[in-house]
Amino acid sequence: MQTIIRANQITKSYGKTQVLKNIDLTITSGEFTAIMGPSGSGKSTLMNVLSTIDRLSGGEVWLDGQSLLELSKKELRQFRQERMGFIFQDYNLLDTLTVKENIVLPLSLRGVKSREIEDRLKPLVHALHIESILDRYPTEISGGQKQRTASARALITKPAVVFADEPTGALDSRSATELLEELAEMNAAFGSTILMVTHDPYAASYCKRVIFLKDGSIVNELYAGDQSRKSFFDRILETQSLLGGAYR
């Protein structure tokens, strides 16, 4: 399998506080991976430095074969737009654009031809069950529909990796389950590589692998393998309990 993310001895400090401590990490193509840990463990910081939202203090990250240290600010911005997708807890949709316009915006800004945009749009909106709301505006749809719209926008560029930051955090349990099932289906059907930060063991149980952080270091990893999602969920709960701390 192709390596999509490789992190070597990465550190991140804010002033005298070291948040990430010499982390080594590899994510391969097609993985659906969760990052978990108690509050303050560094999980959001890890996602931010891997996705170039924040700068490393030390170490190096390669994404899709490209060393991120070698890129200028302008090159990083372009690389982020072309090779990464993002799903945020608060959706980040533009209320003045329709659902369809929000989804295709990254391609429109690049000048991609209408035919190619339509060819990419159709399978995504079908898989995410949002064909019927394409002409509506964000203010006219539910939270679950907003998050599925944001997911389609993240995936339509065919990124090397999708970074999802607590994507179910603002959803009710039914909408969260629907989104997780659809992300898992997208991962299986399209081979999308998804790296998700979550505090929720139920959300993590949809992943193929869970990485646990504590005090800025990776302390455990679990792989789903062939076990049922319920069995994987129980193992995640057990590991979470052993690590302790408040998860939120």
mmCIF file of C-alpha atoms in Angstrom:
data_model
loop_
_atom_site.group_PDB
_atom_site.id
_atom_site.type_symbol
_atom_site.label_atom_id
_atom_site.label_comp_id
_atom_site.label_asym_id
_atom_site.label_seq_id
_atom_site.Cartn_x
_atom_site.Cartn_y
_atom_site.Cartn_z
ATOM 1 C CA MET A 1 0.000 0.000 0.000
ATOM 2 C CA GLN A 2 1.153 3.525 -0.803
ATOM 3 C CA THR A 3 2.170 5.701 2.148
ATOM 4 C CA ILE A 4 0.099 8.907 2.179
ATOM 5 C CA ILE A 5 1.367 10.463 5.426
ATOM 6 C CA ARG A 6 4.733 9.838 7.045
ATOM 7 C CA ALA A 7 5.681 11.774 10.153
ATOM 8 C CA ASN A 8 9.172 11.485 11.591
ATOM 9 C CA GLN A 9 9.955 12.623 15.143
ATOM 10 C CA ILE A 10 7.549 15.547 14.970
ATOM 11 C CA THR A 11 7.292 17.963 17.871
ATOM 12 C CA LYS A 12 5.143 21.004 18.543
ATOM 13 C CA SER A 13 5.619 23.517 21.326
ATOM 14 C CA TYR A 14 3.790 26.670 22.332
ATOM 15 C CA GLY A 15 6.270 28.696 24.318
ATOM 16 C CA LYS A 16 7.759 26.362 26.906
ATOM 17 C CA THR A 17 4.866 23.888 26.680
ATOM 18 C CA GLN A 18 5.602 20.867 24.497
ATOM 19 C CA VAL A 19 2.319 19.574 23.101
ATOM 20 C CA LEU A 20 3.647 16.886 20.715
ATOM 21 C CA LYS A 21 6.671 14.788 21.647
ATOM 22 C CA ASN A 22 8.711 13.025 18.960
ATOM 23 C CA ILE A 23 5.799 11.378 17.165
ATOM 24 C CA ASP A 24 6.387 8.836 14.393
ATOM 25 C CA LEU A 25 3.336 8.001 12.312
ATOM 26 C CA THR A 26 2.477 6.380 8.979
ATOM 27 C CA ILE A 27 -0.900 6.488 7.228
ATOM 28 C CA THR A 28 -1.343 4.371 4.105
ATOM 29 C CA SER A 29 -3.665 4.838 1.146
ATOM 30 C CA GLY A 30 -7.283 3.915 1.844
ATOM 31 C CA GLU A 31 -7.025 3.916 5.640
ATOM 32 C CA PHE A 32 -9.891 5.266 7.735
ATOM 33 C CA THR A 33 -8.082 6.232 10.941
ATOM 34 C CA ALA A 34 -9.214 7.882 14.166
ATOM 35 C CA ILE A 35 -7.033 9.890 16.533
ATOM 36 C CA MET A 36 -8.268 9.753 20.120
ATOM 37 C CA GLY A 37 -7.012 10.914 23.478
ATOM 38 C CA PRO A 38 -8.017 12.732 26.659
ATOM 39 C CA SER A 39 -8.584 16.470 26.543
ATOM 40 C CA GLY A 40 -5.201 18.156 26.195
ATOM 41 C CA SER A 41 -3.488 15.057 24.773
ATOM 42 C CA GLY A 42 -2.517 16.850 21.570
ATOM 43 C CA LYS A 43 -4.871 15.144 19.099
ATOM 44 C CA SER A 44 -6.125 18.357 17.466
ATOM 45 C CA THR A 45 -2.598 19.763 17.385
ATOM 46 C CA LEU A 46 -1.414 16.600 15.644
ATOM 47 C CA MET A 47 -4.063 16.959 12.968
ATOM 48 C CA ASN A 48 -3.227 20.644 12.533
ATOM 49 C CA VAL A 49 0.475 20.040 11.938
ATOM 50 C CA LEU A 50 -0.146 17.080 9.625
ATOM 51 C CA SER A 51 -2.566 19.169 7.568
ATOM 52 C CA THR A 52 -0.215 22.223 7.471
ATOM 53 C CA ILE A 53 -2.728 24.404 9.350
ATOM 54 C CA ASP A 54 -0.004 24.798 11.987
ATOM 55 C CA ARG A 55 3.789 24.699 11.692
ATOM 56 C CA LEU A 56 5.970 22.023 13.241
ATOM 57 C CA SER A 57 8.507 22.871 15.924
ATOM 58 C CA GLY A 58 10.668 19.900 14.934
ATOM 59 C CA GLY A 59 10.737 16.775 12.815
ATOM 60 C CA GLU A 60 9.369 16.344 9.301
ATOM 61 C CA VAL A 61 6.133 15.372 7.570
ATOM 62 C CA TRP A 62 5.747 13.918 4.091
ATOM 63 C CA LEU A 63 2.299 13.925 2.482
ATOM 64 C CA ASP A 64 1.755 11.998 -0.736
ATOM 65 C CA GLY A 65 5.543 11.833 -1.164
ATOM 66 C CA GLN A 66 6.113 15.569 -0.706
ATOM 67 C CA SER A 67 8.126 16.912 2.217
ATOM 68 C CA LEU A 68 6.069 19.753 3.678
ATOM 69 C CA LEU A 69 9.204 21.437 5.015
ATOM 70 C CA GLU A 70 10.362 22.090 1.461
ATOM 71 C CA LEU A 71 7.309 24.167 0.533
ATOM 72 C CA SER A 72 6.943 27.937 0.872
ATOM 73 C CA LYS A 73 3.792 29.443 2.380
ATOM 74 C CA LYS A 74 2.347 29.970 -1.105
ATOM 75 C CA GLU A 75 3.228 26.429 -2.176
ATOM 76 C CA LEU A 76 1.759 25.025 1.046
ATOM 77 C CA ARG A 77 -1.511 26.846 0.405
ATOM 78 C CA GLN A 78 -1.717 25.451 -3.119
ATOM 79 C CA PHE A 79 -0.717 21.975 -1.962
ATOM 80 C CA ARG A 80 -3.397 22.083 0.725
ATOM 81 C CA GLN A 81 -6.046 23.073 -1.808
ATOM 82 C CA GLU A 82 -5.067 20.374 -4.282
ATOM 83 C CA ARG A 83 -4.097 17.404 -2.100
ATOM 84 C CA MET A 84 -6.148 17.768 1.096
ATOM 85 C CA GLY A 85 -9.824 17.817 1.973
ATOM 86 C CA PHE A 86 -11.291 19.127 5.232
ATOM 87 C CA ILE A 87 -14.467 18.366 7.184
ATOM 88 C CA PHE A 88 -15.016 20.650 10.172
ATOM 89 C CA GLN A 89 -17.425 20.369 13.091
ATOM 90 C CA ASP A 90 -19.053 23.690 12.188
ATOM 91 C CA TYR A 91 -19.486 22.807 8.460
ATOM 92 C CA ASN A 92 -17.890 26.014 7.058
ATOM 93 C CA LEU A 93 -20.514 26.339 4.324
ATOM 94 C CA LEU A 94 -21.326 29.618 2.581
ATOM 95 C CA ASP A 95 -24.955 30.583 3.203
ATOM 96 C CA THR A 96 -25.121 32.608 -0.022
ATOM 97 C CA LEU A 97 -24.388 29.518 -2.144
ATOM 98 C CA THR A 98 -26.621 26.527 -2.809
ATOM 99 C CA VAL A 99 -25.636 23.061 -1.638
ATOM 100 C CA LYS A 100 -24.387 22.240 -5.130
ATOM 101 C CA GLU A 101 -22.435 25.483 -5.389
ATOM 102 C CA ASN A 102 -20.811 24.856 -2.000
ATOM 103 C CA ILE A 103 -19.755 21.347 -3.040
ATOM 104 C CA VAL A 104 -18.256 22.305 -6.400
ATOM 105 C CA LEU A 105 -16.681 25.575 -5.220
ATOM 106 C CA PRO A 106 -13.121 24.150 -4.939
ATOM 107 C CA LEU A 107 -13.295 22.935 -8.542
ATOM 108 C CA SER A 108 -14.932 26.120 -9.816
ATOM 109 C CA LEU A 109 -12.116 28.194 -8.314
ATOM 110 C CA ARG A 110 -9.609 26.072 -10.224
ATOM 111 C CA GLY A 111 -11.452 26.537 -13.494
ATOM 112 C CA VAL A 112 -12.360 22.868 -13.909
ATOM 113 C CA LYS A 113 -14.704 22.297 -16.861
ATOM 114 C CA SER A 114 -18.433 21.915 -16.158
ATOM 115 C CA ARG A 115 -18.575 18.403 -17.617
ATOM 116 C CA GLU A 116 -15.842 17.143 -15.299
ATOM 117 C CA ILE A 117 -17.478 18.853 -12.320
ATOM 118 C CA GLU A 118 -20.774 17.096 -13.060
ATOM 119 C CA ASP A 119 -19.000 13.749 -13.505
ATOM 120 C CA ARG A 120 -17.391 14.103 -10.085
ATOM 121 C CA LEU A 121 -20.516 15.473 -8.401
ATOM 122 C CA LYS A 122 -23.010 12.750 -9.315
ATOM 123 C CA PRO A 123 -21.435 9.715 -7.578
ATOM 124 C CA LEU A 124 -20.650 11.748 -4.457
ATOM 125 C CA VAL A 125 -24.122 13.183 -3.907
ATOM 126 C CA HIS A 126 -25.631 9.783 -4.639
ATOM 127 C CA ALA A 127 -23.398 8.048 -2.076
ATOM 128 C CA LEU A 128 -24.149 10.742 0.507
ATOM 129 C CA HIS A 129 -27.890 10.827 -0.273
ATOM 130 C CA ILE A 130 -28.122 14.550 -0.939
ATOM 131 C CA GLU A 131 -29.292 14.624 -4.576
ATOM 132 C CA SER A 132 -32.648 16.084 -3.565
ATOM 133 C CA ILE A 133 -31.233 19.151 -1.775
ATOM 134 C CA LEU A 134 -28.697 20.425 -4.316
ATOM 135 C CA ASP A 135 -30.725 23.577 -5.049
ATOM 136 C CA ARG A 136 -31.340 24.462 -1.409
ATOM 137 C CA TYR A 137 -29.271 26.818 0.719
ATOM 138 C CA PRO A 138 -27.485 25.848 3.972
ATOM 139 C CA THR A 139 -30.088 27.729 6.025
ATOM 140 C CA GLU A 140 -32.770 25.428 4.574
ATOM 141 C CA ILE A 141 -31.251 22.050 5.464
ATOM 142 C CA SER A 142 -30.558 20.035 8.624
ATOM 143 C CA GLY A 143 -27.261 19.712 10.454
ATOM 144 C CA GLY A 144 -26.768 16.211 9.102
ATOM 145 C CA GLN A 145 -27.358 17.407 5.557
ATOM 146 C CA LYS A 146 -24.911 20.279 6.097
ATOM 147 C CA GLN A 147 -22.219 17.857 7.228
ATOM 148 C CA ARG A 148 -22.837 15.546 4.265
ATOM 149 C CA THR A 149 -22.558 18.602 2.016
ATOM 150 C CA ALA A 150 -19.249 19.493 3.668
ATOM 151 C CA SER A 151 -18.085 15.897 3.196
ATOM 152 C CA ALA A 152 -18.915 16.008 -0.508
ATOM 153 C CA ARG A 153 -17.007 19.289 -0.844
ATOM 154 C CA ALA A 154 -13.978 17.703 0.852
ATOM 155 C CA LEU A 155 -14.039 14.648 -1.405
ATOM 156 C CA ILE A 156 -14.849 16.210 -4.782
ATOM 157 C CA THR A 157 -11.243 17.336 -5.334
ATOM 158 C CA LYS A 158 -10.080 13.697 -5.005
ATOM 159 C CA PRO A 159 -7.601 14.627 -2.267
ATOM 160 C CA ALA A 160 -4.771 12.417 -1.093
ATOM 161 C CA VAL A 161 -6.265 12.597 2.406
ATOM 162 C CA VAL A 162 -9.368 14.000 4.093
ATOM 163 C CA PHE A 163 -8.879 15.515 7.550
ATOM 164 C CA ALA A 164 -12.060 15.362 9.646
ATOM 165 C CA ASP A 165 -12.076 17.342 12.900
ATOM 166 C CA GLU A 166 -14.855 16.050 15.202
ATOM 167 C CA PRO A 167 -17.232 15.750 12.188
ATOM 168 C CA THR A 168 -20.085 14.364 14.326
ATOM 169 C CA GLY A 169 -19.622 16.802 17.222
ATOM 170 C CA ALA A 170 -22.557 19.054 16.300
ATOM 171 C CA LEU A 171 -24.910 16.268 15.149
ATOM 172 C CA ASP A 172 -27.656 14.338 16.906
ATOM 173 C CA SER A 173 -27.089 10.586 17.282
ATOM 174 C CA ARG A 174 -29.096 9.602 14.202
ATOM 175 C CA SER A 175 -27.391 12.131 11.933
ATOM 176 C CA ALA A 176 -24.000 11.167 13.349
ATOM 177 C CA THR A 177 -24.614 7.486 12.621
ATOM 178 C CA GLU A 178 -25.759 8.248 9.078
ATOM 179 C CA LEU A 179 -22.668 10.363 8.400
ATOM 180 C CA LEU A 180 -20.290 7.756 9.832
ATOM 181 C CA GLU A 181 -21.899 4.992 7.788
ATOM 182 C CA GLU A 182 -21.584 7.107 4.653
ATOM 183 C CA LEU A 183 -17.945 8.008 5.340
ATOM 184 C CA ALA A 184 -17.181 4.321 5.860
ATOM 185 C CA GLU A 185 -18.932 3.524 2.574
ATOM 186 C CA MET A 186 -16.989 6.268 0.771
ATOM 187 C CA ASN A 187 -13.775 4.906 2.232
ATOM 188 C CA ALA A 188 -14.625 1.419 0.989
ATOM 189 C CA ALA A 189 -16.068 2.372 -2.407
ATOM 190 C CA PHE A 190 -13.655 5.115 -3.457
ATOM 191 C CA GLY A 191 -10.573 4.227 -1.402
ATOM 192 C CA SER A 192 -10.639 7.647 0.266
ATOM 193 C CA THR A 193 -7.995 8.112 2.956
ATOM 194 C CA ILE A 194 -9.639 9.688 6.008
ATOM 195 C CA LEU A 195 -7.945 10.850 9.212
ATOM 196 C CA MET A 196 -10.478 11.790 11.882
ATOM 197 C CA VAL A 197 -10.023 13.396 15.283
ATOM 198 C CA THR A 198 -12.768 12.329 17.671
ATOM 199 C CA HIS A 199 -13.454 12.018 21.386
ATOM 200 C CA ASP A 200 -16.296 9.563 20.712
ATOM 201 C CA PRO A 201 -15.560 5.796 20.817
ATOM 202 C CA TYR A 202 -18.764 5.150 18.847
ATOM 203 C CA ALA A 203 -17.466 7.321 15.985
ATOM 204 C CA ALA A 204 -14.021 5.725 16.209
ATOM 205 C CA SER A 205 -15.530 2.238 15.918
ATOM 206 C CA TYR A 206 -16.348 2.956 12.264
ATOM 207 C CA CYS A 207 -12.629 3.313 11.517
ATOM 208 C CA LYS A 208 -10.151 0.612 10.585
ATOM 209 C CA ARG A 209 -7.546 1.861 13.033
ATOM 210 C CA VAL A 210 -7.528 3.998 16.173
ATOM 211 C CA ILE A 211 -4.441 5.861 17.405
ATOM 212 C CA PHE A 212 -4.431 6.905 21.071
ATOM 213 C CA LEU A 213 -2.504 9.942 22.299
ATOM 214 C CA LYS A 214 -1.695 10.889 25.858
ATOM 215 C CA ASP A 215 0.487 13.790 26.996
ATOM 216 C CA GLY A 216 1.638 14.437 23.436
ATOM 217 C CA SER A 217 2.777 10.893 22.628
ATOM 218 C CA ILE A 218 1.240 7.904 20.868
ATOM 219 C CA VAL A 219 0.602 5.335 23.595
ATOM 220 C CA ASN A 220 -1.519 2.716 21.838
ATOM 221 C CA GLU A 221 -3.023 1.664 18.511
ATOM 222 C CA LEU A 222 -5.941 -0.628 17.743
ATOM 223 C CA TYR A 223 -6.830 -2.276 14.426
ATOM 224 C CA ALA A 224 -10.359 -3.404 13.610
ATOM 225 C CA GLY A 225 -9.261 -6.315 11.439
ATOM 226 C CA ASP A 226 -12.059 -8.815 10.888
ATOM 227 C CA GLN A 227 -13.838 -8.242 14.199
ATOM 228 C CA SER A 228 -17.349 -6.821 14.367
ATOM 229 C CA ARG A 229 -17.842 -3.108 14.909
ATOM 230 C CA LYS A 230 -19.409 -3.898 18.308
ATOM 231 C CA SER A 231 -16.299 -5.838 19.380
ATOM 232 C CA PHE A 232 -14.050 -3.037 18.142
ATOM 233 C CA PHE A 233 -16.179 -0.486 20.006
ATOM 234 C CA ASP A 234 -15.755 -2.506 23.227
ATOM 235 C CA ARG A 235 -11.970 -2.616 22.761
ATOM 236 C CA ILE A 236 -11.871 1.149 22.185
ATOM 237 C CA LEU A 237 -13.901 1.735 25.352
ATOM 238 C CA GLU A 238 -11.594 -0.521 27.337
ATOM 239 C CA THR A 239 -8.463 1.230 26.066
ATOM 240 C CA GLN A 240 -10.018 4.635 26.723
ATOM 241 C CA SER A 241 -10.806 3.597 30.289
ATOM 242 C CA LEU A 242 -7.250 2.333 30.880
ATOM 243 C CA LEU A 243 -5.757 5.586 29.599
ATOM 244 C CA GLY A 244 -8.022 7.697 31.802
ATOM 245 C CA GLY A 245 -8.596 11.429 31.483
ATOM 246 C CA ALA A 246 -11.609 13.392 30.303
ATOM 247 C CA TYR A 247 -12.592 12.837 26.671
ATOM 248 C CA ARG A 248 -14.323 15.775 25.043
#
